[in-house]
Amino acid sequence: DVKVTQSSRYLVKRTGEKVFLECVQDMDHENMFWYRQDPGLGLRLIYFSYDVKMKEKGDIPEGYSVSREKKERFSLILESASTNQTSMYLCASSLIAGATNEKLFFGSGTQLSVL
Amino acid sequence: QKEVEQNSGPLSVPEGAIASLNCTYSDRGSQSFFWYRQYSGKSPELIMSIYSNGDKEDGRFTAQLNKASQYVSLLIRDSQPSDSATYLCAVNVGNTPLVFGKGTRLSVIA
């Protein structure tokens, strides 16, 4: 069974902290994505990666960075957390490198609260 | 800026009725269209994809695509309370990642 695992379901951090959100997929997928989901704003793409060591900015990359050192792991980094980064963060993956017309598999999400 | 528009709802239908969910998109070059279902507190899951004009049926679900009018819809026949969820429309252009609409909340009343 396919699986995208996000390391934490709930996370509480303080303003200014450096925050790491981890995502691991066990399906040998090439593509990985980070979205945030806020009420009334829907799913918005933060960063994505079509290959190891490769990363591309999505629609709202400001205040975030990512790391993909291994194919199965895609980390989202909040360099200095701010209250407006309180959100549900969803990681997703898909199979074929660069193909964006295929099914996305989502992790269960991390609800991050920045106080 | 590619846009995908959905009525946020809530859309309320009685059990057994047909639920009709609509989505419009701005980019005429859009090629692939998806409907994801998201239960409260859960992550989205794909229920339908459609790539060419016309209807595509899968069980109680029918996706309809009209590229000339730039809309895609999802019909749910014989709606059940278990269909109560938020339905996300997603659209793809070329090799750019999916753009999601904000979702329509569906409530099926028993």
mmCIF file with all atom_site columns, C-alpha atoms in Angstrom:
data_model
loop_
_atom_site.group_PDB
_atom_site.id
_atom_site.type_symbol
_atom_site.label_atom_id
_atom_site.label_alt_id
_atom_site.label_comp_id
_atom_site.label_asym_id
_atom_site.label_entity_id
_atom_site.label_seq_id
_atom_site.pdbx_PDB_ins_code
_atom_site.Cartn_x
_atom_site.Cartn_y
_atom_site.Cartn_z
_atom_site.occupancy
_atom_site.B_iso_or_equiv
_atom_site.pdbx_formal_charge
_atom_site.auth_seq_id
_atom_site.auth_comp_id
_atom_site.auth_asym_id
_atom_site.auth_atom_id
_atom_site.pdbx_PDB_model_num
ATOM 1   C CA . ASP A 1 1   ? 0.000   0.000  0.000   1.00 0.00 ? 1   ASP A CA 1
ATOM 2   C CA . VAL A 1 2   ? 1.320   3.421  -0.941  1.00 0.00 ? 2   VAL A CA 1
ATOM 3   C CA . LYS A 1 3   ? 2.364   5.664  1.864   1.00 0.00 ? 3   LYS A CA 1
ATOM 4   C CA . VAL A 1 4   ? 3.377   9.282  2.357   1.00 0.00 ? 4   VAL A CA 1
ATOM 5   C CA . THR A 1 5   ? 4.392   9.872  5.959   1.00 0.00 ? 5   THR A CA 1
ATOM 6   C CA . GLN A 1 6   ? 4.643   13.239 7.630   1.00 0.00 ? 6   GLN A CA 1
ATOM 7   C CA . SER A 1 7   ? 6.655   13.175 10.818  1.00 0.00 ? 7   SER A CA 1
ATOM 8   C CA . SER A 1 8   ? 4.241   15.091 13.051  1.00 0.00 ? 8   SER A CA 1
ATOM 9   C CA . ARG A 1 9   ? 0.478   15.442 13.085  1.00 0.00 ? 9   ARG A CA 1
ATOM 10  C CA . TYR A 1 10  ? 0.520   18.459 15.387  1.00 0.00 ? 10  TYR A CA 1
ATOM 11  C CA . LEU A 1 11  ? 3.359   20.850 16.069  1.00 0.00 ? 11  LEU A CA 1
ATOM 12  C CA . VAL A 1 12  ? 3.543   23.954 18.257  1.00 0.00 ? 12  VAL A CA 1
ATOM 13  C CA . LYS A 1 13  ? 6.461   26.338 17.801  1.00 0.00 ? 13  LYS A CA 1
ATOM 14  C CA . ARG A 1 14  ? 7.414   29.813 18.939  1.00 0.00 ? 14  ARG A CA 1
ATOM 15  C CA . THR A 1 15  ? 7.902   32.844 16.719  1.00 0.00 ? 15  THR A CA 1
ATOM 16  C CA . GLY A 1 16  ? 11.432  32.982 15.389  1.00 0.00 ? 16  GLY A CA 1
ATOM 17  C CA . GLU A 1 17  ? 12.167  29.274 15.753  1.00 0.00 ? 17  GLU A CA 1
ATOM 18  C CA . LYS A 1 18  ? 13.562  27.276 12.863  1.00 0.00 ? 18  LYS A CA 1
ATOM 19  C CA . VAL A 1 19  ? 11.062  24.558 12.006  1.00 0.00 ? 19  VAL A CA 1
ATOM 20  C CA . PHE A 1 20  ? 11.575  21.370 10.026  1.00 0.00 ? 20  PHE A CA 1
ATOM 21  C CA . LEU A 1 21  ? 8.658   19.462 8.543   1.00 0.00 ? 21  LEU A CA 1
ATOM 22  C CA . GLU A 1 22  ? 9.618   16.048 7.261   1.00 0.00 ? 22  GLU A CA 1
ATOM 23  C CA . CYS A 1 23  ? 7.940   13.983 4.579   1.00 0.00 ? 23  CYS A CA 1
ATOM 24  C CA . VAL A 1 24  ? 8.896   10.489 3.478   1.00 0.00 ? 24  VAL A CA 1
ATOM 25  C CA . GLN A 1 25  ? 7.338   8.403  0.699   1.00 0.00 ? 25  GLN A CA 1
ATOM 26  C CA . ASP A 1 26  ? 7.922   4.699  0.178   1.00 0.00 ? 26  ASP A CA 1
ATOM 27  C CA . MET A 1 27  ? 6.643   4.428  -3.400  1.00 0.00 ? 27  MET A CA 1
ATOM 28  C CA . ASP A 1 28  ? 9.790   5.367  -5.320  1.00 0.00 ? 28  ASP A CA 1
ATOM 29  C CA . HIS A 1 29  ? 8.012   8.466  -6.590  1.00 0.00 ? 29  HIS A CA 1
ATOM 30  C CA . GLU A 1 30  ? 10.007  11.070 -8.465  1.00 0.00 ? 30  GLU A CA 1
ATOM 31  C CA . ASN A 1 31  ? 7.875   14.126 -7.683  1.00 0.00 ? 31  ASN A CA 1
ATOM 32  C CA . MET A 1 32  ? 7.236   15.607 -4.267  1.00 0.00 ? 32  MET A CA 1
ATOM 33  C CA . PHE A 1 33  ? 5.255   18.664 -3.261  1.00 0.00 ? 33  PHE A CA 1
ATOM 34  C CA . TRP A 1 34  ? 4.568   20.823 -0.235  1.00 0.00 ? 34  TRP A CA 1
ATOM 35  C CA . TYR A 1 35  ? 1.212   22.580 0.084   1.00 0.00 ? 35  TYR A CA 1
ATOM 36  C CA . ARG A 1 36  ? -0.359  24.604 2.837   1.00 0.00 ? 36  ARG A CA 1
ATOM 37  C CA . GLN A 1 37  ? -4.094  24.639 3.385   1.00 0.00 ? 37  GLN A CA 1
ATOM 38  C CA . ASP A 1 38  ? -5.934  27.472 5.081   1.00 0.00 ? 38  ASP A CA 1
ATOM 39  C CA . PRO A 1 39  ? -9.683  27.992 5.537   1.00 0.00 ? 39  PRO A CA 1
ATOM 40  C CA . GLY A 1 40  ? -11.080 29.988 2.643   1.00 0.00 ? 40  GLY A CA 1
ATOM 41  C CA . LEU A 1 41  ? -7.789  29.898 0.732   1.00 0.00 ? 41  LEU A CA 1
ATOM 42  C CA . GLY A 1 42  ? -7.626  26.271 -0.331  1.00 0.00 ? 42  GLY A CA 1
ATOM 43  C CA . LEU A 1 43  ? -4.470  24.377 -1.175  1.00 0.00 ? 43  LEU A CA 1
ATOM 44  C CA . ARG A 1 44  ? -1.523  26.542 -2.145  1.00 0.00 ? 44  ARG A CA 1
ATOM 45  C CA . LEU A 1 45  ? 1.752   25.220 -3.491  1.00 0.00 ? 45  LEU A CA 1
ATOM 46  C CA . ILE A 1 46  ? 4.882   26.208 -1.567  1.00 0.00 ? 46  ILE A CA 1
ATOM 47  C CA . TYR A 1 47  ? 7.682   24.216 -3.230  1.00 0.00 ? 47  TYR A CA 1
ATOM 48  C CA . PHE A 1 48  ? 8.035   21.149 -5.382  1.00 0.00 ? 48  PHE A CA 1
ATOM 49  C CA . SER A 1 49  ? 10.744  18.821 -6.618  1.00 0.00 ? 49  SER A CA 1
ATOM 50  C CA . TYR A 1 50  ? 10.898  16.603 -9.689  1.00 0.00 ? 50  TYR A CA 1
ATOM 51  C CA . ASP A 1 51  ? 14.225  14.994 -8.800  1.00 0.00 ? 51  ASP A CA 1
ATOM 52  C CA . VAL A 1 52  ? 16.751  14.582 -6.035  1.00 0.00 ? 52  VAL A CA 1
ATOM 53  C CA . LYS A 1 53  ? 18.642  17.807 -5.372  1.00 0.00 ? 53  LYS A CA 1
ATOM 54  C CA . MET A 1 54  ? 16.146  19.687 -7.519  1.00 0.00 ? 54  MET A CA 1
ATOM 55  C CA . LYS A 1 55  ? 13.652  22.195 -6.157  1.00 0.00 ? 55  LYS A CA 1
ATOM 56  C CA . GLU A 1 56  ? 11.295  24.721 -7.653  1.00 0.00 ? 56  GLU A CA 1
ATOM 57  C CA . LYS A 1 57  ? 9.320   27.529 -6.088  1.00 0.00 ? 57  LYS A CA 1
ATOM 58  C CA . GLY A 1 58  ? 5.589   27.268 -6.060  1.00 0.00 ? 58  GLY A CA 1
ATOM 59  C CA . ASP A 1 59  ? 3.080   30.056 -5.620  1.00 0.00 ? 59  ASP A CA 1
ATOM 60  C CA . ILE A 1 60  ? 3.944   31.060 -2.042  1.00 0.00 ? 60  ILE A CA 1
ATOM 61  C CA . PRO A 1 61  ? 7.626   30.237 -1.322  1.00 0.00 ? 61  PRO A CA 1
ATOM 62  C CA . GLU A 1 62  ? 8.403   33.295 0.806   1.00 0.00 ? 62  GLU A CA 1
ATOM 63  C CA . GLY A 1 63  ? 9.595   32.367 4.282   1.00 0.00 ? 63  GLY A CA 1
ATOM 64  C CA . TYR A 1 64  ? 10.176  28.721 3.338   1.00 0.00 ? 64  TYR A CA 1
ATOM 65  C CA . SER A 1 65  ? 12.947  26.583 1.941   1.00 0.00 ? 65  SER A CA 1
ATOM 66  C CA . VAL A 1 66  ? 13.176  22.886 1.111   1.00 0.00 ? 66  VAL A CA 1
ATOM 67  C CA . SER A 1 67  ? 15.690  20.095 0.991   1.00 0.00 ? 67  SER A CA 1
ATOM 68  C CA . ARG A 1 68  ? 15.677  16.894 -1.033  1.00 0.00 ? 68  ARG A CA 1
ATOM 69  C CA . GLU A 1 69  ? 18.892  15.003 -0.386  1.00 0.00 ? 69  GLU A CA 1
ATOM 70  C CA . LYS A 1 70  ? 17.309  11.602 -0.987  1.00 0.00 ? 70  LYS A CA 1
ATOM 71  C CA . LYS A 1 71  ? 14.565  10.597 -3.397  1.00 0.00 ? 71  LYS A CA 1
ATOM 72  C CA . GLU A 1 72  ? 12.181  9.471  -0.692  1.00 0.00 ? 72  GLU A CA 1
ATOM 73  C CA . ARG A 1 73  ? 12.495  12.472 1.617   1.00 0.00 ? 73  ARG A CA 1
ATOM 74  C CA . PHE A 1 74  ? 11.382  16.047 1.092   1.00 0.00 ? 74  PHE A CA 1
ATOM 75  C CA . SER A 1 75  ? 11.787  18.496 3.961   1.00 0.00 ? 75  SER A CA 1
ATOM 76  C CA . LEU A 1 76  ? 10.123  21.861 4.379   1.00 0.00 ? 76  LEU A CA 1
ATOM 77  C CA . ILE A 1 77  ? 12.023  24.409 6.436   1.00 0.00 ? 77  ILE A CA 1
ATOM 78  C CA . LEU A 1 78  ? 10.659  27.530 8.051   1.00 0.00 ? 78  LEU A CA 1
ATOM 79  C CA . GLU A 1 79  ? 13.787  29.573 8.635   1.00 0.00 ? 79  GLU A CA 1
ATOM 80  C CA . SER A 1 80  ? 12.195  31.864 11.234  1.00 0.00 ? 80  SER A CA 1
ATOM 81  C CA . ALA A 1 81  ? 8.640   30.881 12.030  1.00 0.00 ? 81  ALA A CA 1
ATOM 82  C CA . SER A 1 82  ? 6.011   33.589 12.110  1.00 0.00 ? 82  SER A CA 1
ATOM 83  C CA . THR A 1 83  ? 2.401   33.544 13.266  1.00 0.00 ? 83  THR A CA 1
ATOM 84  C CA . ASN A 1 84  ? 1.143   33.842 9.685   1.00 0.00 ? 84  ASN A CA 1
ATOM 85  C CA . GLN A 1 85  ? 2.707   30.473 8.986   1.00 0.00 ? 85  GLN A CA 1
ATOM 86  C CA . THR A 1 86  ? 0.223   28.785 11.285  1.00 0.00 ? 86  THR A CA 1
ATOM 87  C CA . SER A 1 87  ? -1.465  26.372 8.925   1.00 0.00 ? 87  SER A CA 1
ATOM 88  C CA . MET A 1 88  ? -2.066  22.793 7.855   1.00 0.00 ? 88  MET A CA 1
ATOM 89  C CA . TYR A 1 89  ? 0.899   21.581 5.794   1.00 0.00 ? 89  TYR A CA 1
ATOM 90  C CA . LEU A 1 90  ? 0.367   18.764 3.331   1.00 0.00 ? 90  LEU A CA 1
ATOM 91  C CA . CYS A 1 91  ? 3.064   16.807 1.568   1.00 0.00 ? 91  CYS A CA 1
ATOM 92  C CA . ALA A 1 92  ? 2.252   14.953 -1.652  1.00 0.00 ? 92  ALA A CA 1
ATOM 93  C CA . SER A 1 93  ? 4.055   12.779 -4.154  1.00 0.00 ? 93  SER A CA 1
ATOM 94  C CA . SER A 1 94  ? 3.511   11.385 -7.641  1.00 0.00 ? 94  SER A CA 1
ATOM 95  C CA . LEU A 1 95  ? 5.273   8.825  -9.755  1.00 0.00 ? 95  LEU A CA 1
ATOM 96  C CA . ILE A 1 96  ? 6.783   10.061 -13.009 1.00 0.00 ? 96  ILE A CA 1
ATOM 97  C CA . ALA A 1 97  ? 9.404   12.800 -13.052 1.00 0.00 ? 97  ALA A CA 1
ATOM 98  C CA . GLY A 1 98  ? 7.946   16.039 -14.331 1.00 0.00 ? 98  GLY A CA 1
ATOM 99  C CA . ALA A 1 99  ? 4.569   14.524 -15.120 1.00 0.00 ? 99  ALA A CA 1
ATOM 100 C CA . THR A 1 100 ? 1.896   16.628 -13.494 1.00 0.00 ? 100 THR A CA 1
ATOM 101 C CA . ASN A 1 101 ? -1.171  14.955 -14.962 1.00 0.00 ? 101 ASN A CA 1
ATOM 102 C CA . GLU A 1 102 ? -1.150  12.034 -12.592 1.00 0.00 ? 102 GLU A CA 1
ATOM 103 C CA . LYS A 1 103 ? -2.561  11.157 -9.201  1.00 0.00 ? 103 LYS A CA 1
ATOM 104 C CA . LEU A 1 104 ? -1.163  12.887 -6.156  1.00 0.00 ? 104 LEU A CA 1
ATOM 105 C CA . PHE A 1 105 ? -0.746  10.866 -2.976  1.00 0.00 ? 105 PHE A CA 1
ATOM 106 C CA . PHE A 1 106 ? -1.045  13.013 0.123   1.00 0.00 ? 106 PHE A CA 1
ATOM 107 C CA . GLY A 1 107 ? 0.347   12.594 3.578   1.00 0.00 ? 107 GLY A CA 1
ATOM 108 C CA . SER A 1 108 ? -1.942  12.994 6.575   1.00 0.00 ? 108 SER A CA 1
ATOM 109 C CA . GLY A 1 109 ? -0.809  16.570 7.167   1.00 0.00 ? 109 GLY A CA 1
ATOM 110 C CA . THR A 1 110 ? 0.929   18.533 9.897   1.00 0.00 ? 110 THR A CA 1
ATOM 111 C CA . GLN A 1 111 ? -1.080  21.165 11.746  1.00 0.00 ? 111 GLN A CA 1
ATOM 112 C CA . LEU A 1 112 ? 1.502   23.768 12.715  1.00 0.00 ? 112 LEU A CA 1
ATOM 113 C CA . SER A 1 113 ? 0.741   26.445 15.264  1.00 0.00 ? 113 SER A CA 1
ATOM 114 C CA . VAL A 1 114 ? 3.213   29.293 15.688  1.00 0.00 ? 114 VAL A CA 1
ATOM 115 C CA . LEU A 1 115 ? 2.740   31.220 18.920  1.00 0.00 ? 115 LEU A CA 1
ATOM 116 C CA . GLN B 2 1   ? -1.961  33.615 -12.744 1.00 0.00 ? 1   GLN B CA 1
ATOM 117 C CA . LYS B 2 2   ? -3.861  30.424 -13.373 1.00 0.00 ? 2   LYS B CA 1
ATOM 118 C CA . GLU B 2 3   ? -7.155  30.386 -11.499 1.00 0.00 ? 3   GLU B CA 1
ATOM 119 C CA . VAL B 2 4   ? -9.552  27.643 -10.592 1.00 0.00 ? 4   VAL B CA 1
ATOM 120 C CA . GLU B 2 5   ? -12.881 28.788 -9.231  1.00 0.00 ? 5   GLU B CA 1
ATOM 121 C CA . GLN B 2 6   ? -15.393 26.847 -7.203  1.00 0.00 ? 6   GLN B CA 1
ATOM 122 C CA . ASN B 2 7   ? -18.466 27.839 -5.247  1.00 0.00 ? 7   ASN B CA 1
ATOM 123 C CA . SER B 2 8   ? -17.455 27.372 -1.618  1.00 0.00 ? 8   SER B CA 1
ATOM 124 C CA . GLY B 2 9   ? -20.900 26.160 -0.547  1.00 0.00 ? 9   GLY B CA 1
ATOM 125 C CA . PRO B 2 10  ? -22.088 24.598 1.556   1.00 0.00 ? 10  PRO B CA 1
ATOM 126 C CA . LEU B 2 11  ? -24.120 22.716 -0.991  1.00 0.00 ? 11  LEU B CA 1
ATOM 127 C CA . SER B 2 12  ? -26.862 20.798 0.766   1.00 0.00 ? 12  SER B CA 1
ATOM 128 C CA . VAL B 2 13  ? -28.699 17.960 -0.940  1.00 0.00 ? 13  VAL B CA 1
ATOM 129 C CA . PRO B 2 14  ? -31.083 15.336 0.436   1.00 0.00 ? 14  PRO B CA 1
ATOM 130 C CA . GLU B 2 15  ? -30.004 11.726 0.559   1.00 0.00 ? 15  GLU B CA 1
ATOM 131 C CA . GLY B 2 16  ? -30.636 9.991  -2.766  1.00 0.00 ? 16  GLY B CA 1
ATOM 132 C CA . ALA B 2 17  ? -30.518 13.199 -4.813  1.00 0.00 ? 17  ALA B CA 1
ATOM 133 C CA . ILE B 2 18  ? -27.954 14.215 -7.430  1.00 0.00 ? 18  ILE B CA 1
ATOM 134 C CA . ALA B 2 19  ? -25.250 16.566 -6.213  1.00 0.00 ? 19  ALA B CA 1
ATOM 135 C CA . SER B 2 20  ? -23.755 18.815 -8.874  1.00 0.00 ? 20  SER B CA 1
ATOM 136 C CA . LEU B 2 21  ? -20.404 20.462 -8.243  1.00 0.00 ? 21  LEU B CA 1
ATOM 137 C CA . ASN B 2 22  ? -18.955 22.967 -10.654 1.00 0.00 ? 22  ASN B CA 1
ATOM 138 C CA . CYS B 2 23  ? -15.534 24.360 -11.410 1.00 0.00 ? 23  CYS B CA 1
ATOM 139 C CA . THR B 2 24  ? -14.275 26.935 -13.884 1.00 0.00 ? 24  THR B CA 1
ATOM 140 C CA . TYR B 2 25  ? -10.698 27.589 -14.880 1.00 0.00 ? 25  TYR B CA 1
ATOM 141 C CA . SER B 2 26  ? -8.933  30.498 -16.498 1.00 0.00 ? 26  SER B CA 1
ATOM 142 C CA . ASP B 2 27  ? -6.171  28.947 -18.625 1.00 0.00 ? 27  ASP B CA 1
ATOM 143 C CA . ARG B 2 28  ? -7.358  27.728 -22.034 1.00 0.00 ? 28  ARG B CA 1
ATOM 144 C CA . GLY B 2 29  ? -4.246  25.566 -22.277 1.00 0.00 ? 29  GLY B CA 1
ATOM 145 C CA . SER B 2 30  ? -5.356  23.416 -19.347 1.00 0.00 ? 30  SER B CA 1
ATOM 146 C CA . GLN B 2 31  ? -5.094  19.758 -20.194 1.00 0.00 ? 31  GLN B CA 1
ATOM 147 C CA . SER B 2 32  ? -5.887  17.572 -17.227 1.00 0.00 ? 32  SER B CA 1
ATOM 148 C CA . PHE B 2 33  ? -8.664  17.893 -14.700 1.00 0.00 ? 33  PHE B CA 1
ATOM 149 C CA . PHE B 2 34  ? -9.143  16.214 -11.368 1.00 0.00 ? 34  PHE B CA 1
ATOM 150 C CA . TRP B 2 35  ? -11.623 15.954 -8.548  1.00 0.00 ? 35  TRP B CA 1
ATOM 151 C CA . TYR B 2 36  ? -10.317 15.261 -5.058  1.00 0.00 ? 36  TYR B CA 1
ATOM 152 C CA . ARG B 2 37  ? -12.484 14.551 -2.033  1.00 0.00 ? 37  ARG B CA 1
ATOM 153 C CA . GLN B 2 38  ? -11.393 15.703 1.407   1.00 0.00 ? 38  GLN B CA 1
ATOM 154 C CA . TYR B 2 39  ? -13.169 14.598 4.556   1.00 0.00 ? 39  TYR B CA 1
ATOM 155 C CA . SER B 2 40  ? -12.925 16.894 7.550   1.00 0.00 ? 40  SER B CA 1
ATOM 156 C CA . GLY B 2 41  ? -9.543  16.481 9.232   1.00 0.00 ? 41  GLY B CA 1
ATOM 157 C CA . LYS B 2 42  ? -8.240  14.205 6.493   1.00 0.00 ? 42  LYS B CA 1
ATOM 158 C CA . SER B 2 43  ? -6.056  14.689 3.444   1.00 0.00 ? 43  SER B CA 1
ATOM 159 C CA . PRO B 2 44  ? -7.396  14.881 -0.121  1.00 0.00 ? 44  PRO B CA 1
ATOM 160 C CA . GLU B 2 45  ? -7.893  11.718 -2.150  1.00 0.00 ? 45  GLU B CA 1
ATOM 161 C CA . LEU B 2 46  ? -8.400  11.466 -5.894  1.00 0.00 ? 46  LEU B CA 1
ATOM 162 C CA . ILE B 2 47  ? -11.843 10.340 -7.017  1.00 0.00 ? 47  ILE B CA 1
ATOM 163 C CA . MET B 2 48  ? -11.964 11.285 -10.700 1.00 0.00 ? 48  MET B CA 1
ATOM 164 C CA . SER B 2 49  ? -9.738  12.464 -13.501 1.00 0.00 ? 49  SER B CA 1
ATOM 165 C CA . ILE B 2 50  ? -10.799 13.604 -16.972 1.00 0.00 ? 50  ILE B CA 1
ATOM 166 C CA . TYR B 2 51  ? -8.699  14.658 -19.928 1.00 0.00 ? 51  TYR B CA 1
ATOM 167 C CA . SER B 2 52  ? -11.033 15.060 -22.919 1.00 0.00 ? 52  SER B CA 1
ATOM 168 C CA . ASN B 2 53  ? -14.341 16.757 -23.576 1.00 0.00 ? 53  ASN B CA 1
ATOM 169 C CA . GLY B 2 54  ? -17.467 14.893 -22.588 1.00 0.00 ? 54  GLY B CA 1
ATOM 170 C CA . ASP B 2 55  ? -18.501 12.687 -19.706 1.00 0.00 ? 55  ASP B CA 1
ATOM 171 C CA . LYS B 2 56  ? -16.600 10.091 -17.746 1.00 0.00 ? 56  LYS B CA 1
ATOM 172 C CA . GLU B 2 57  ? -18.469 7.813  -15.395 1.00 0.00 ? 57  GLU B CA 1
ATOM 173 C CA . ASP B 2 58  ? -17.187 5.797  -12.454 1.00 0.00 ? 58  ASP B CA 1
ATOM 174 C CA . GLY B 2 59  ? -19.860 4.230  -10.301 1.00 0.00 ? 59  GLY B CA 1
ATOM 175 C CA . ARG B 2 60  ? -22.023 6.971  -8.825  1.00 0.00 ? 60  ARG B CA 1
ATOM 176 C CA . PHE B 2 61  ? -19.622 9.673  -10.003 1.00 0.00 ? 61  PHE B CA 1
ATOM 177 C CA . THR B 2 62  ? -19.633 11.405 -13.382 1.00 0.00 ? 62  THR B CA 1
ATOM 178 C CA . ALA B 2 63  ? -17.107 14.025 -14.410 1.00 0.00 ? 63  ALA B CA 1
ATOM 179 C CA . GLN B 2 64  ? -18.034 16.360 -17.241 1.00 0.00 ? 64  GLN B CA 1
ATOM 180 C CA . LEU B 2 65  ? -15.581 18.503 -19.164 1.00 0.00 ? 65  LEU B CA 1
ATOM 181 C CA . ASN B 2 66  ? -16.310 21.346 -21.554 1.00 0.00 ? 66  ASN B CA 1
ATOM 182 C CA . LYS B 2 67  ? -13.069 22.944 -22.696 1.00 0.00 ? 67  LYS B CA 1
ATOM 183 C CA . ALA B 2 68  ? -14.780 25.519 -24.908 1.00 0.00 ? 68  ALA B CA 1
ATOM 184 C CA . SER B 2 69  ? -16.632 26.910 -21.904 1.00 0.00 ? 69  SER B CA 1
ATOM 185 C CA . GLN B 2 70  ? -13.736 26.191 -19.538 1.00 0.00 ? 70  GLN B CA 1
ATOM 186 C CA . TYR B 2 71  ? -15.660 24.305 -16.947 1.00 0.00 ? 71  TYR B CA 1
ATOM 187 C CA . VAL B 2 72  ? -15.546 20.902 -15.376 1.00 0.00 ? 72  VAL B CA 1
ATOM 188 C CA . SER B 2 73  ? -18.236 19.437 -13.173 1.00 0.00 ? 73  SER B CA 1
ATOM 189 C CA . LEU B 2 74  ? -18.767 16.469 -10.910 1.00 0.00 ? 74  LEU B CA 1
ATOM 190 C CA . LEU B 2 75  ? -22.115 14.772 -10.521 1.00 0.00 ? 75  LEU B CA 1
ATOM 191 C CA . ILE B 2 76  ? -22.769 12.439 -7.633  1.00 0.00 ? 76  ILE B CA 1
ATOM 192 C CA . ARG B 2 77  ? -25.837 10.286 -8.141  1.00 0.00 ? 77  ARG B CA 1
ATOM 193 C CA . ASP B 2 78  ? -27.796 8.749  -5.265  1.00 0.00 ? 78  ASP B CA 1
ATOM 194 C CA . SER B 2 79  ? -25.942 10.957 -2.792  1.00 0.00 ? 79  SER B CA 1
ATOM 195 C CA . GLN B 2 80  ? -25.202 9.390  0.575   1.00 0.00 ? 80  GLN B CA 1
ATOM 196 C CA . PRO B 2 81  ? -24.378 11.013 3.931   1.00 0.00 ? 81  PRO B CA 1
ATOM 197 C CA . SER B 2 82  ? -20.910 9.467  3.535   1.00 0.00 ? 82  SER B CA 1
ATOM 198 C CA . ASP B 2 83  ? -20.415 11.736 0.498   1.00 0.00 ? 83  ASP B CA 1
ATOM 199 C CA . SER B 2 84  ? -20.443 14.764 2.812   1.00 0.00 ? 84  SER B CA 1
ATOM 200 C CA . ALA B 2 85  ? -16.998 16.271 2.336   1.00 0.00 ? 85  ALA B CA 1
ATOM 201 C CA . THR B 2 86  ? -15.170 19.097 0.602   1.00 0.00 ? 86  THR B CA 1
ATOM 202 C CA . TYR B 2 87  ? -14.591 18.509 -3.102  1.00 0.00 ? 87  TYR B CA 1
ATOM 203 C CA . LEU B 2 88  ? -11.510 20.067 -4.650  1.00 0.00 ? 88  LEU B CA 1
ATOM 204 C CA . CYS B 2 89  ? -11.193 20.733 -8.343  1.00 0.00 ? 89  CYS B CA 1
ATOM 205 C CA . ALA B 2 90  ? -7.617  20.671 -9.675  1.00 0.00 ? 90  ALA B CA 1
ATOM 206 C CA . VAL B 2 91  ? -6.312  21.638 -13.091 1.00 0.00 ? 91  VAL B CA 1
ATOM 207 C CA . ASN B 2 92  ? -3.004  21.041 -14.847 1.00 0.00 ? 92  ASN B CA 1
ATOM 208 C CA . VAL B 2 93  ? -1.316  23.047 -17.589 1.00 0.00 ? 93  VAL B CA 1
ATOM 209 C CA . GLY B 2 94  ? 1.725   21.531 -19.291 1.00 0.00 ? 94  GLY B CA 1
ATOM 210 C CA . ASN B 2 95  ? 4.348   20.425 -16.812 1.00 0.00 ? 95  ASN B CA 1
ATOM 211 C CA . THR B 2 96  ? 3.370   22.826 -14.074 1.00 0.00 ? 96  THR B CA 1
ATOM 212 C CA . PRO B 2 97  ? 1.983   21.390 -10.836 1.00 0.00 ? 97  PRO B CA 1
ATOM 213 C CA . LEU B 2 98  ? -1.723  21.144 -10.233 1.00 0.00 ? 98  LEU B CA 1
ATOM 214 C CA . VAL B 2 99  ? -3.627  24.280 -9.330  1.00 0.00 ? 99  VAL B CA 1
ATOM 215 C CA . PHE B 2 100 ? -6.410  23.622 -6.851  1.00 0.00 ? 100 PHE B CA 1
ATOM 216 C CA . GLY B 2 101 ? -9.667  25.445 -6.374  1.00 0.00 ? 101 GLY B CA 1
ATOM 217 C CA . LYS B 2 102 ? -10.708 26.392 -2.864  1.00 0.00 ? 102 LYS B CA 1
ATOM 218 C CA . GLY B 2 103 ? -13.191 23.544 -2.713  1.00 0.00 ? 103 GLY B CA 1
ATOM 219 C CA . THR B 2 104 ? -16.940 23.127 -2.383  1.00 0.00 ? 104 THR B CA 1
ATOM 220 C CA . ARG B 2 105 ? -18.329 21.771 0.851   1.00 0.00 ? 105 ARG B CA 1
ATOM 221 C CA . LEU B 2 106 ? -21.080 19.215 0.241   1.00 0.00 ? 106 LEU B CA 1
ATOM 222 C CA . SER B 2 107 ? -23.540 18.205 2.903   1.00 0.00 ? 107 SER B CA 1
ATOM 223 C CA . VAL B 2 108 ? -25.883 15.264 2.239   1.00 0.00 ? 108 VAL B CA 1
ATOM 224 C CA . ILE B 2 109 ? -28.848 15.341 4.570   1.00 0.00 ? 109 ILE B CA 1
ATOM 225 C CA . ALA B 2 110 ? -30.317 12.003 5.666   1.00 0.00 ? 110 ALA B CA 1
#
